[in-house]
Structures are given as structure tokens and as C-alpha cells.
Amino acid sequence: DTALFLNHDPTTLPRLVFGGGTNVKAIDNIGAGSRFNGVGFSGFNLPGGSFANGVLQCRSAAHIGGDNLDFVDCGADCIQHCAGGTWTRIRGLRTGALFRNSDGITCKRFWVRAATGIQYGVHLGGTATTSAFYLGAVYLPGLNSTDIAINAGPLCPIVGCSTKRASGSGASAWLGTVSYCTQTGFAGSLAGGSVDGGNNQARDPLFVDPAAGDFHWQSGALEFTSGVAVAGVTEDLDGFPMPLSGGWARGPYSADFTGPEVTSLVALGL
């Protein structure tokens, strides 16, 4: 019953947990039109080389989507083989690719801290044609010369995203039609076949602690307000307004927003 997971506090999501073993999916053979709202998945340790598996295995069913999902310590890929659908507020901590072998998907406001040895934050095989990614953040531990933060397809928009790669040599940050994106730790910004949509930067995006999954911004990060408007988005992953008055961010969080300063209880009618 998807209604069970609506409007749930994201810090206390109802959670499906698997405590051991490998080659276990959370949900398989998902039906067309299904939608997941406000649920977390932990410990689904799929074998890293078995990419026929995914925590959510859509089996190419059409128009599956989800909102406010998190994946923690899931050893392979989070969402696989989708054919269409909208995904919002998706988070992956020490996981495989957030999406793999899918197309026709739109994802807005997401982050993924890839597990050690994982080469992609998103991996659509470089052949997707109708997917799009907005306001995302990716951290890769590095070491692989073929690392790509978001590997979509040359025609797929990648807009307002930032990525950091910890170590290693070679690799390119993006494969898509890329604009208003920031990267550091990669040999180049665009993989072969990519389209430079403009306003991309090679600099440290200054996440607070991406290795721990904290993709908020440090003070002084230029990515606070150097992004571009994204239709249909009114708040960030914390529920704060997006954009703020200074502009759009290049990631899923607004600038250092702590709410209005309270200078008088009288002004609040207290």
C-alpha cells in the first residue's frame, strides 16, 4: 500500500532491512505504473558483478517512479531497468549506481555516495536518449580510470549537478548534455560524445563531508547560487525553499539556509 509511506519524516522512514547473504532484491518484477513514496532500504548486499540485480528491479516496466527514498549499504545498484517515470528526493549512501540500465526517467534532487569500487553514481550505459538529471550530487571513492559520475547518453540533460572524486587517475565526470555542473578529481569534465551546454566548472564544489554522505555546502561554496532554474522544484532535500534569493544551487540543497532570524517575540505575536 503506497499510501502507507506518504508524507513521512525522511529521517525516520519505514525501512526494509536485509541482514545477510547476497543476491537478494528488496522488490522484484515491479508492475507498470507502480510508485514508491517515503521508504528506505538497507543491507541488500547484491554481488557487485551481478548487474542483473537491483534493490528495486523494475524489469523494464513502464512509468515506475518514486519520491523520498533512501538506500544505505546496498552493495550493487539501487534502481534497475526502468522504462520511464519520475523520481524525486532519492539518496544512496555506500551503494552501487543509483540508477542502471534505464531510460525515459527524470530525476530531480538526488545524491549518491558510491560504495568502494563502484565506478558510477548513475549508469545508464551511455546509450540512454530520453532521461534527464537535475540538482544532483555524486561522490566517487575513485581508483578506476573509467569512473563517470553520471553516465547517461549524449542527448540526456544533466543540469545543476556537482561531483567530487576522491582519488585515482583519468576518468571523466559526465556523459550527457551537460550545463551548470561542477566537478573535481576527474581528468576531464565531459566523456566522449557529450555535449557542453555551457556554464560548467572544474573546481571543488565544497561539500561538507561527501565521503560520509553530507552534501550540504561549506561556507563560501560558489555552488550555492551559480545554478539555473529547474521547473517544478520549490524546495530542497531539507524542505527549505529552492531557490533562495541569491539564485539556484548546483545540487540538491539550497544555500546555507537556517530560516528567518527571530529578533522579536512581539513580532511573532508571542
XYZ file of C-alpha atoms in Angstrom:
270
model
C 0.000 0.000 0.000
C 1.929 3.024 -1.230
C -0.301 5.339 0.846
C 1.423 3.913 3.915
C 4.603 5.777 3.008
C 3.197 9.201 2.081
C 4.208 12.357 3.987
C 6.661 10.569 6.251
C 9.519 12.240 8.098
C 12.568 11.411 5.918
C 14.749 10.906 8.995
C 12.514 8.067 10.222
C 11.477 6.362 7.020
C 9.847 2.952 7.265
C 12.629 0.643 6.187
C 13.130 -2.716 4.534
C 16.260 -4.307 6.011
C 18.149 -7.427 4.973
C 20.663 -8.697 7.464
C 22.945 -11.005 5.496
C 23.687 -13.006 2.381
C 23.891 -11.859 -1.209
C 21.837 -11.784 -4.377
C 18.737 -10.538 -2.593
C 16.416 -7.951 -4.114
C 14.064 -5.868 -1.996
C 11.281 -5.864 -4.624
C 11.373 -7.723 -7.942
C 9.102 -7.795 -11.011
C 7.622 -4.398 -10.175
C 4.427 -3.758 -12.113
C 3.934 -0.951 -14.617
C 2.724 2.294 -13.064
C 3.960 1.460 -9.570
C 5.195 4.246 -7.325
C 7.199 4.204 -4.093
C 6.925 7.025 -1.562
C 8.873 7.593 1.655
C 10.656 4.301 2.265
C 14.249 3.221 2.939
C 16.260 0.125 2.042
C 19.263 -1.177 3.994
C 21.688 -4.077 3.727
C 20.682 -5.562 0.379
C 24.198 -6.675 -0.463
C 23.966 -7.777 -4.031
C 27.122 -9.165 -5.657
C 28.962 -6.319 -7.311
C 29.395 -8.149 -10.608
C 25.794 -9.275 -10.880
C 24.199 -6.332 -12.581
C 21.034 -8.232 -13.463
C 20.091 -7.383 -9.890
C 18.845 -4.195 -8.287
C 17.331 -3.385 -4.920
C 14.292 -2.225 -6.887
C 14.165 -4.370 -10.033
C 11.716 -2.844 -12.480
C 12.145 -5.426 -15.290
C 11.618 -2.713 -17.931
C 8.082 -1.989 -16.732
C 6.847 1.436 -17.811
C 6.314 4.536 -15.693
C 7.566 3.373 -12.331
C 8.581 6.243 -10.074
C 9.268 7.287 -6.516
C 9.731 10.123 -4.058
C 11.740 10.422 -0.840
C 13.647 7.127 -0.961
C 16.949 6.224 0.618
C 19.298 3.303 0.080
C 22.000 2.517 2.667
C 24.784 -0.081 2.431
C 23.269 -1.812 -0.590
C 26.140 -3.450 -2.402
C 25.123 -3.160 -6.039
C 22.619 -0.942 -7.822
C 19.608 0.758 -6.291
C 17.071 1.060 -9.141
C 17.352 -1.005 -12.319
C 15.683 -1.422 -15.688
C 13.118 1.373 -15.585
C 11.327 2.445 -18.752
C 10.067 5.914 -17.911
C 8.941 7.512 -14.666
C 9.739 10.430 -12.397
C 11.990 10.090 -9.339
C 12.483 12.844 -6.770
C 14.419 13.157 -3.489
C 16.482 9.969 -3.909
C 19.551 9.266 -1.744
C 22.166 6.491 -1.831
C 24.818 6.000 0.882
C 27.584 3.453 0.177
C 25.703 1.862 -2.694
C 26.132 0.905 -6.308
C 24.785 3.133 -9.058
C 21.617 4.964 -8.106
C 20.128 4.012 -11.499
C 21.349 1.441 -14.005
C 20.210 0.287 -17.456
C 17.168 2.540 -17.587
C 15.805 5.203 -19.917
C 12.954 7.674 -20.074
C 13.457 8.597 -16.420
C 13.555 12.082 -14.923
C 15.323 12.513 -11.584
C 15.308 15.781 -9.596
C 17.111 16.370 -6.270
C 19.274 13.351 -5.526
C 22.643 12.353 -4.154
C 24.744 9.232 -4.093
C 27.913 8.361 -2.190
C 29.102 5.325 -4.117
C 30.478 2.281 -2.318
C 34.185 1.453 -2.620
C 34.981 0.018 -6.032
C 31.843 1.389 -7.721
C 32.601 3.324 -10.896
C 29.351 5.232 -11.423
C 26.891 7.344 -9.483
C 24.376 6.780 -12.285
C 24.995 4.287 -15.082
C 22.566 4.135 -17.988
C 25.213 2.605 -20.218
C 25.935 5.759 -22.190
C 23.103 4.915 -24.601
C 20.028 6.466 -22.960
C 18.238 9.039 -25.099
C 15.316 10.403 -23.063
C 16.486 10.516 -19.440
C 17.280 13.714 -17.502
C 19.019 14.518 -14.207
C 18.668 17.769 -12.275
C 20.053 19.096 -8.980
C 22.187 16.103 -8.062
C 25.393 15.422 -6.122
C 27.765 12.463 -6.541
C 30.818 11.303 -4.614
C 33.041 8.552 -6.044
C 35.842 6.986 -3.964
C 37.916 6.870 -7.150
C 40.667 4.473 -8.253
C 39.002 3.450 -11.538
C 40.239 5.101 -14.714
C 36.768 4.697 -16.226
C 34.832 6.388 -13.400
C 31.908 8.576 -14.520
C 29.669 10.362 -12.026
C 26.599 10.338 -14.293
C 26.856 8.114 -17.358
C 23.628 8.750 -19.272
C 23.735 9.408 -23.019
C 24.796 12.338 -25.229
C 21.192 13.556 -25.617
C 20.307 13.365 -21.906
C 20.290 16.652 -19.961
C 22.475 16.759 -16.841
C 21.758 20.132 -15.238
C 22.741 21.756 -11.965
C 24.750 18.812 -10.622
C 28.067 18.642 -8.751
C 30.502 15.777 -8.226
C 33.715 15.040 -6.374
C 36.093 12.140 -6.984
C 38.462 11.231 -4.180
C 41.421 9.637 -5.926
C 42.753 7.847 -8.974
C 43.686 8.970 -12.453
C 41.866 9.506 -15.716
C 38.079 9.376 -15.966
C 35.511 11.976 -16.996
C 32.755 13.403 -14.846
C 29.733 13.372 -17.147
C 28.231 11.718 -20.229
C 25.243 13.718 -21.406
C 24.241 17.209 -22.463
C 25.793 18.996 -19.523
C 25.138 22.510 -18.216
C 25.616 24.378 -14.952
C 27.576 21.453 -13.490
C 30.719 21.387 -11.317
C 33.327 18.644 -10.938
C 36.649 17.974 -9.274
C 39.005 14.987 -9.219
C 38.418 13.917 -12.816
C 40.817 14.226 -15.732
C 38.105 15.926 -17.773
C 34.575 17.159 -17.468
C 32.900 15.506 -20.463
C 33.160 11.906 -21.657
C 33.290 11.214 -25.387
C 30.076 12.094 -27.204
C 28.917 14.530 -24.516
C 27.546 17.962 -25.371
C 28.781 21.022 -23.483
C 25.649 23.013 -22.698
C 27.681 25.784 -21.081
C 28.395 27.229 -17.639
C 30.281 24.156 -16.395
C 33.115 24.443 -13.893
C 36.166 22.422 -12.811
C 36.547 23.263 -9.118
C 35.879 21.738 -5.730
C 32.150 22.118 -5.030
C 32.945 22.304 -1.289
C 30.532 19.725 0.074
C 30.626 19.468 3.880
C 31.619 15.763 4.029
C 30.691 13.837 0.884
C 32.536 10.683 1.980
C 30.046 10.486 4.856
C 27.091 11.385 2.641
C 26.825 15.035 3.685
C 26.295 17.034 0.502
C 25.384 20.310 2.158
C 27.619 23.229 1.223
C 30.550 24.617 3.115
C 30.610 28.331 3.738
C 31.963 30.083 0.671
C 30.941 27.419 -1.845
C 30.220 29.078 -5.184
C 27.720 26.340 -5.976
C 25.258 27.970 -3.548
C 23.839 30.262 -6.183
C 25.526 29.614 -9.543
C 22.987 27.153 -10.957
C 19.929 27.548 -13.131
C 16.164 27.315 -12.638
C 14.606 23.836 -12.681
C 10.890 23.619 -13.407
C 8.664 22.001 -10.801
C 11.100 22.342 -7.887
C 10.160 24.563 -4.934
C 12.176 23.102 -2.052
C 15.439 21.295 -1.421
C 16.046 17.935 0.247
C 15.729 19.552 3.688
C 12.416 21.165 2.822
C 13.877 24.653 2.624
C 12.922 26.977 -0.259
C 14.576 26.439 -3.601
C 15.793 28.722 -4.944
C 16.813 31.233 -2.344
C 17.003 34.897 -3.218
C 20.616 34.605 -4.351
C 19.923 32.005 -7.055
C 19.719 28.285 -7.725
C 22.229 25.792 -6.334
C 24.195 23.198 -8.294
C 22.959 20.323 -6.184
C 20.041 19.113 -4.066
C 20.453 21.594 -1.202
C 19.840 25.342 -1.094
C 22.474 27.726 0.189
C 23.229 27.878 3.901
C 19.600 28.491 4.843
C 18.718 28.416 8.518
C 15.367 30.185 8.402
C 14.452 33.781 9.258
C 16.235 35.426 12.139
C 13.928 35.958 15.118
C 14.646 39.371 16.615
C 11.407 39.935 18.478
C 8.830 37.639 20.022
C 6.368 40.515 19.810
C 6.662 40.398 16.025
C 5.516 36.769 16.179
C 2.563 37.627 18.385
C 4.059 35.835 21.424
